[in-house]
Coordinates of C-alpha atoms and ligand atoms in Angstrom, one line a residue:
X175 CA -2.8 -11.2 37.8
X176 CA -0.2 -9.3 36.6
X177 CA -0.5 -5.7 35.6
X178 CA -1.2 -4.5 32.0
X179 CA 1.9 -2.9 30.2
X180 CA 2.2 0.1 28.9
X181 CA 2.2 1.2 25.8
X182 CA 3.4 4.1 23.2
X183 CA 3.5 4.5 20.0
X184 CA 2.4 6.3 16.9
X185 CA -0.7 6.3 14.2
X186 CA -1.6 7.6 10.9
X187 CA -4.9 8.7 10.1
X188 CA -5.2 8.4 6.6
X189 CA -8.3 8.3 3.8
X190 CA -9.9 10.4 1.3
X191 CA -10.1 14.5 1.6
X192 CA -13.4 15.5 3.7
X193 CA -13.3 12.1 5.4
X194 CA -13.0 13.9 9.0
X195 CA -9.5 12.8 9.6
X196 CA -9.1 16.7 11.4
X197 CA -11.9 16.8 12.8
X198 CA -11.1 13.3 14.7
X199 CA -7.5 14.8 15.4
X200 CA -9.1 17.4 17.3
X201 CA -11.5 15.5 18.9
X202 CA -8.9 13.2 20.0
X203 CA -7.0 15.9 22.0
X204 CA -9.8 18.3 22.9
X205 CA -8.6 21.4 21.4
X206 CA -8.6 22.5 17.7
X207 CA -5.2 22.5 16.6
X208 CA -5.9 21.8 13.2
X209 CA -7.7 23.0 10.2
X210 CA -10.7 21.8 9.3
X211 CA -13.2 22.4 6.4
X212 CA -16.2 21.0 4.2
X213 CA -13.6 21.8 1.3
X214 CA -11.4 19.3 0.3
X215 CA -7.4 19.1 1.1
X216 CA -7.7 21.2 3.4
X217 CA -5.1 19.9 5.4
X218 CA -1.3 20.5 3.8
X219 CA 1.2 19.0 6.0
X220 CA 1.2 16.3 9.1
X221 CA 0.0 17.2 12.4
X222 CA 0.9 15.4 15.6
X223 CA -1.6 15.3 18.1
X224 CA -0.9 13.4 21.5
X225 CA -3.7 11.5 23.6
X226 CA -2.3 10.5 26.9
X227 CA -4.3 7.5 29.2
X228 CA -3.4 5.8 32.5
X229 CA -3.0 2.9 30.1
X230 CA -0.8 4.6 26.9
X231 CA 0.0 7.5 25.1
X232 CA -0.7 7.4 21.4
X233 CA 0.6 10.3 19.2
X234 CA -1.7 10.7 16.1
X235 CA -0.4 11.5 12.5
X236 CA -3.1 13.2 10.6
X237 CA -2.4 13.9 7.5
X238 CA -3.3 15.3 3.9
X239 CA -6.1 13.9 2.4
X240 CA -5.7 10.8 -0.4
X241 CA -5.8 12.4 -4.0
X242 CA -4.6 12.7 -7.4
X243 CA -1.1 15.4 -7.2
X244 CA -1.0 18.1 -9.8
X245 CA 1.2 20.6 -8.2
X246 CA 4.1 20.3 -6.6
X247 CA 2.5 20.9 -3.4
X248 CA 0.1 18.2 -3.9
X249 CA 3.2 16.2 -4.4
X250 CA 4.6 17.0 -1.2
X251 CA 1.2 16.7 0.1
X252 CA 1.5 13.2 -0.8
X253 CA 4.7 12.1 0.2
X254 CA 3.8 12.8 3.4
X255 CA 0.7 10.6 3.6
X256 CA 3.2 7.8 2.1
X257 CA 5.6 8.6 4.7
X258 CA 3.6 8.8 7.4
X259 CA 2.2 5.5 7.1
X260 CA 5.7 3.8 6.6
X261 CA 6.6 5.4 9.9
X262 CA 3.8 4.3 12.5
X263 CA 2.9 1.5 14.9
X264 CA -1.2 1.3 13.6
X265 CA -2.6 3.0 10.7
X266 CA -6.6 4.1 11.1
X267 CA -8.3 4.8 7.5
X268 CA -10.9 6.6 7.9
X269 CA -13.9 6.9 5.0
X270 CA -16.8 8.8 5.4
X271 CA -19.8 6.3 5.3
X272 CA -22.4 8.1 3.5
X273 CA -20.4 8.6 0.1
X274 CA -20.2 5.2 -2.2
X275 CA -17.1 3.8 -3.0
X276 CA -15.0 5.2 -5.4
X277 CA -11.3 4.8 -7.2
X278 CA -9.9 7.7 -4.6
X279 CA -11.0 4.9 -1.9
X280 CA -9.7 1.9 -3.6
X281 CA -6.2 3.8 -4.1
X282 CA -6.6 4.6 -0.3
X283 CA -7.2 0.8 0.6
X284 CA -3.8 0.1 -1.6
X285 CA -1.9 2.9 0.3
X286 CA -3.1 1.1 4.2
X287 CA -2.4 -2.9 2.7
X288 CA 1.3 -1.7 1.1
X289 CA 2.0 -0.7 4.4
X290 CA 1.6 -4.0 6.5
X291 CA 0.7 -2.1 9.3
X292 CA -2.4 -3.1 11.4
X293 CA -4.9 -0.9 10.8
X294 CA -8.3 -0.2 11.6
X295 CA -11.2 0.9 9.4
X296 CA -13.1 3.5 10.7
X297 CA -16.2 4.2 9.3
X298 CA -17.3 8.2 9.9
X299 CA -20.1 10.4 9.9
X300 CA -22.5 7.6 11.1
X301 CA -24.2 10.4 12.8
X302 CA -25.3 11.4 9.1
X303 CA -26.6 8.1 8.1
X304 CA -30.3 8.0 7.4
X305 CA -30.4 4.4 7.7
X306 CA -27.1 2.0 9.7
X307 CA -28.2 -0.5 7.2
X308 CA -26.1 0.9 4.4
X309 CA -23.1 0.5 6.5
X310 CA -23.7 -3.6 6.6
X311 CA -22.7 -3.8 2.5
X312 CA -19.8 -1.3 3.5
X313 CA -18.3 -3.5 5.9
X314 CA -18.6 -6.6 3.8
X315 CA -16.5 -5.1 1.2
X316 CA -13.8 -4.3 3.2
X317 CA -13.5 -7.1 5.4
X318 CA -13.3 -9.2 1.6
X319 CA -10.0 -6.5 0.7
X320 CA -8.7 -6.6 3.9
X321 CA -7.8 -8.4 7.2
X322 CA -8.6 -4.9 9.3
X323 CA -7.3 -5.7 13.1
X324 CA -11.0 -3.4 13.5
X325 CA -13.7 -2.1 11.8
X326 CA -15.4 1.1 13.7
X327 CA -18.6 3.0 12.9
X328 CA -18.1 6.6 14.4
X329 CA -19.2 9.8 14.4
X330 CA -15.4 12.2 14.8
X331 CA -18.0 15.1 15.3
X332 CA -19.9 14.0 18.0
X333 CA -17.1 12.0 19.6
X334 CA -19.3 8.7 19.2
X335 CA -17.3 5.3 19.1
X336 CA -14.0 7.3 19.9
X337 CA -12.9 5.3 22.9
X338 CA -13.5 2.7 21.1
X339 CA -11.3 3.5 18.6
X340 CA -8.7 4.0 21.5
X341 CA -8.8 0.3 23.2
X342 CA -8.4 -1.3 19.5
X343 CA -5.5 0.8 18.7
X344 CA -3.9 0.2 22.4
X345 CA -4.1 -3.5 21.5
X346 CA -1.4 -2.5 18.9
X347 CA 0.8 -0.7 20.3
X348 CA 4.4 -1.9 21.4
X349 CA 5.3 -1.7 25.0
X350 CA 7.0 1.6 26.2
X351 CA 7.7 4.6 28.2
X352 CA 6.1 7.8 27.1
X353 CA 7.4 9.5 24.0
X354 CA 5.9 13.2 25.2
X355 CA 5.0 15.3 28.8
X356 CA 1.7 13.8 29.8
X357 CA 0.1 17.3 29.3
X358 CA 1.1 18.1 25.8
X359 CA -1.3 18.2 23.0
X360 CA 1.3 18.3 20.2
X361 CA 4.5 19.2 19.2
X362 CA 3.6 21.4 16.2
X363 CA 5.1 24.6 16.8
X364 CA 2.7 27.5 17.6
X365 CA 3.3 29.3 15.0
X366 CA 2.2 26.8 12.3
X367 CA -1.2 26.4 14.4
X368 CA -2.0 30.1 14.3
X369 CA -1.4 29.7 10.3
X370 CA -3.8 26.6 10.1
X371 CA -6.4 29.0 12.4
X372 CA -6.0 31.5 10.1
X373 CA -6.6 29.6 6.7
X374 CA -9.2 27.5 8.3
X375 CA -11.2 30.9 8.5
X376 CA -10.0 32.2 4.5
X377 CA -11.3 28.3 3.6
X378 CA -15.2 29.0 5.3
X379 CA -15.3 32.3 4.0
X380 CA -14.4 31.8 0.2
X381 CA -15.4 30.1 -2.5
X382 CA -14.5 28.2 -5.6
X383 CA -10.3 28.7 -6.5
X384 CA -9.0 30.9 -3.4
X385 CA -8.9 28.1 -0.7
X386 CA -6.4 26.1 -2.8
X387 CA -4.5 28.8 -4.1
X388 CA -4.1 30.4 -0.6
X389 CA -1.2 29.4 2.1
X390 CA -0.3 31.2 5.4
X391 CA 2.6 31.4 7.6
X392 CA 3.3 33.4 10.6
X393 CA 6.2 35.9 10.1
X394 CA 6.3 37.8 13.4
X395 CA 5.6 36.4 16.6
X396 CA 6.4 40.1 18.8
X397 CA 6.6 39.6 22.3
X398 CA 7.2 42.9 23.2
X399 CA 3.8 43.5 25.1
X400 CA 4.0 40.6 27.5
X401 CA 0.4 40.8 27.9
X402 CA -1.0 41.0 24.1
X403 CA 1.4 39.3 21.9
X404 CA 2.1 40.6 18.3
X405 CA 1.6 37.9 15.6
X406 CA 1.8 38.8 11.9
X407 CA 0.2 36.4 9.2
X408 CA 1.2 36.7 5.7
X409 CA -1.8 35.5 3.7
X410 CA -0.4 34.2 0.1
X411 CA -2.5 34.2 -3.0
X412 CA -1.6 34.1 -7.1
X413 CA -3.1 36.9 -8.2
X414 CA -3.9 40.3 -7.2
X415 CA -7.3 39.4 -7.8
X416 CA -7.6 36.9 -5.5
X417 CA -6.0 39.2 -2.9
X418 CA -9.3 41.8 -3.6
X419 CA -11.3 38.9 -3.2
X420 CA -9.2 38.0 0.3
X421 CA -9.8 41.9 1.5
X422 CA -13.2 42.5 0.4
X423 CA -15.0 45.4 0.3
X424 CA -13.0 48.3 2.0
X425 CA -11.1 45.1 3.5
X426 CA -14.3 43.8 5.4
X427 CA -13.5 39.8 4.7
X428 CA -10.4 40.5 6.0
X429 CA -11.2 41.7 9.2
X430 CA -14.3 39.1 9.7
X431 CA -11.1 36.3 8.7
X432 CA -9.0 37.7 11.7
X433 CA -11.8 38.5 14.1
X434 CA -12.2 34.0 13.8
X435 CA -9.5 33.3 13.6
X436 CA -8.3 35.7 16.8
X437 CA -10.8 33.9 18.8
X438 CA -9.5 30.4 18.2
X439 CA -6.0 31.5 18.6
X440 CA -7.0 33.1 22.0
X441 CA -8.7 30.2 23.3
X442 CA -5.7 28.0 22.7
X443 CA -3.1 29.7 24.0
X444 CA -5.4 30.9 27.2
X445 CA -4.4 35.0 26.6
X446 CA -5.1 37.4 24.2
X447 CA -3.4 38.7 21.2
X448 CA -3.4 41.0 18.3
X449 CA -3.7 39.8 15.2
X450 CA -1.7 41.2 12.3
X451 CA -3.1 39.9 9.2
X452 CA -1.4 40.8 5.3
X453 CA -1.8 39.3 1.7
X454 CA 0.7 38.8 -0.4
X455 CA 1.1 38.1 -4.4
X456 CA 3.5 35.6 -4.9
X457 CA 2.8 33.7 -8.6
X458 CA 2.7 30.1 -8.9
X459 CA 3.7 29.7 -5.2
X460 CA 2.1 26.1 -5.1
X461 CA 4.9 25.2 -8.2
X462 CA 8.1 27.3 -5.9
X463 CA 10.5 25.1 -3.5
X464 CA 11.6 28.1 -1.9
X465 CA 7.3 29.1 -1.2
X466 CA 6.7 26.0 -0.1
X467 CA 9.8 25.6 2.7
X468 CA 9.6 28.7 3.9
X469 CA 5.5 27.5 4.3
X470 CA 6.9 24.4 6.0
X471 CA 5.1 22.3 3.1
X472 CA 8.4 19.5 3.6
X473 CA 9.3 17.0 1.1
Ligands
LIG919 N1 -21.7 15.0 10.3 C1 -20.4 14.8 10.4 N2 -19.5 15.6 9.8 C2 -18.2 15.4 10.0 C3 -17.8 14.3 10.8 N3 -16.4 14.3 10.8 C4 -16.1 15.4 10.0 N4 -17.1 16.0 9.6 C5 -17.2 17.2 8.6 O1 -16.6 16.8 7.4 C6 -15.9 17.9 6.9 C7 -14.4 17.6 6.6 O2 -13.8 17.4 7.9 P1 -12.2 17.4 8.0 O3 -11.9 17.0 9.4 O4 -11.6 18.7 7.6 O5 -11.8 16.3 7.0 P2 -10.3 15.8 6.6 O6 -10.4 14.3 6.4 O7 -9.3 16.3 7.6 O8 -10.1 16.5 5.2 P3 -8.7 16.9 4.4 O9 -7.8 17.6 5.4 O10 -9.2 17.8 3.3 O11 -8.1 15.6 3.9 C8 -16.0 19.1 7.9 O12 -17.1 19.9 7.4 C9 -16.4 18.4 9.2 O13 -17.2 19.2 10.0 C10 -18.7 13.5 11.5 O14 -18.4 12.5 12.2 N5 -20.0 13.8 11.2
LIG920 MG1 -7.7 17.4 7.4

């Protein structure tokens, strides 16, 4: 018997905000390195995570949630979903099986069959289900739009049905060297993931407008202390109310928002830091090229 191959290549994780497309991300890797939220589009931009086997190493795309662009952002937002399905080997749609199915999930299904890619249905949240009944209808109407090379119940919280996930995708791939070092977990730069960290906490902590009119980047990364780094977040918001909302009373939200998102940080990069945290008014940033590139929100 000869040996199996092996095998490299990429996948997009794509599907409807809230779906758990992050949350499977970070699963997949076994370290947060991106946002996640019970707020939809929470995530703005693609993140690469890398999952290295004896068998293959699969980099995974996740990427901004399906949805209808208003702002330029969201239009960015979008052209990187598009883009990132036109660019892998497999493309895994996720849907969150406890919500029915709507126009968002139809325009989603279009998005994965324009593609021609193989793909994979995944269906999440099963952990949620009263009743793995209501899944049976589910898969019936996607195996009638679709010819899916898989279709997956899983939970991405609970890690349930993930390896799964892993030998249907392998079956995929093309044959190939590595494309990254065995030991690294993405190629995002660090400074982007302590930005996500940070507006992961602003999005649990807020409600109603400031999670979508709020975008961080790291301005500072100071060195000088060897041991206790120096990283300062700008915190972007539209109006200088939003920024009172941001601070809180005698600036108490803003110090719960950095105590988080510190200990996230920390645990990722194994030392500790300080954590310079400051909000800024820029108007209609979500509308602004130059905002949005200096955020790394690409075209
Ligand atoms: N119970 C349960 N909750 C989940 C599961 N996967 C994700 N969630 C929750 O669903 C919410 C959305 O998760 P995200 O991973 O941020 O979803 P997303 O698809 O990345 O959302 P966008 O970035 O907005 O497109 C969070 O509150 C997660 O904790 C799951 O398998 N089971
Ligand atoms: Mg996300």
């Amino acid at each position: 018997m000869t040996e199996k191959a092996y095998r490299s290549g990429f996948v997009g994780l794509v599907g409807r905000p809230n779906a758990g497309k992050s949350t499977l991300l970070n699963y997949l890797v076994g370290e947060k390195i991106a946002a996640v939220s019970n707020k939809p589009q929470t995530t703005r931009y693609k993140i690469r995570g890398i999952v290295s086997r004896p068998e293959s190493q699969i980099v995974f795309i996740d990427t901004p949630g399906v949805h209808k662009p208003g702002y330029l952002l969201n239009r960015r937002m979008m052209a990187a979903v598009e883009d990132a399905v036109l660019s892998v080997d497999v493309v895994v749609l996720i849907r969150d099986a406890n919500v029915s199915t709507g126009n968002g999930d139809r325009f989603v299904l279009d998005l994965v069959k324009r593609s021609g890619k193989p793909a994979i249905l995944l269906l999440n949240k099963i952990d949620k289900l009263r009743t793995k009944e209501t899944l049976l209808p589910l898969i019936d109407f996607y195996r009638n739009e679709h010819d899916f090379a898989a279709i997956i119940p899983a939970s991405a919280l609970k890690g349930e049905a993930v390896e799964t996930l892993l030998g249907a995708i392998d079956e995929h791939l093309p044959e190939g060297e590595p494309l990254f070092d065995e030991d690294d977990l993405t190629d995002q730069p660090m400074r982007m993931i302590v930005a996500e960290m940070v507006r992961e906490k602003i999005l649990a902590s807020t409600g109603e407008e400031i999670p979508y009119v709020t975008a961080v980047v790291t301005e500072k990364w100071d060195e000088t202390d060897p041991e206790k780094p120096v990283i300062h977040c700008a915190i972007f918001v539209e109006r200088p109310s939003q920024k009172g909302i941001i601070i809180g009373k005698g600036g108490a939200k803003l110090k719960a928002i950095g105590t988080a998102a510190r200990a996230d940080i920390e645990k990722l990069l194994g030392r500790h830091i300080h954590l310079q945290l400051f909000v800024k008014v820029v108007e209609d940033w979500r509308n602004k090229e130059r905002e949005l590139n200096e955020m790394g929100v690409s075209e």
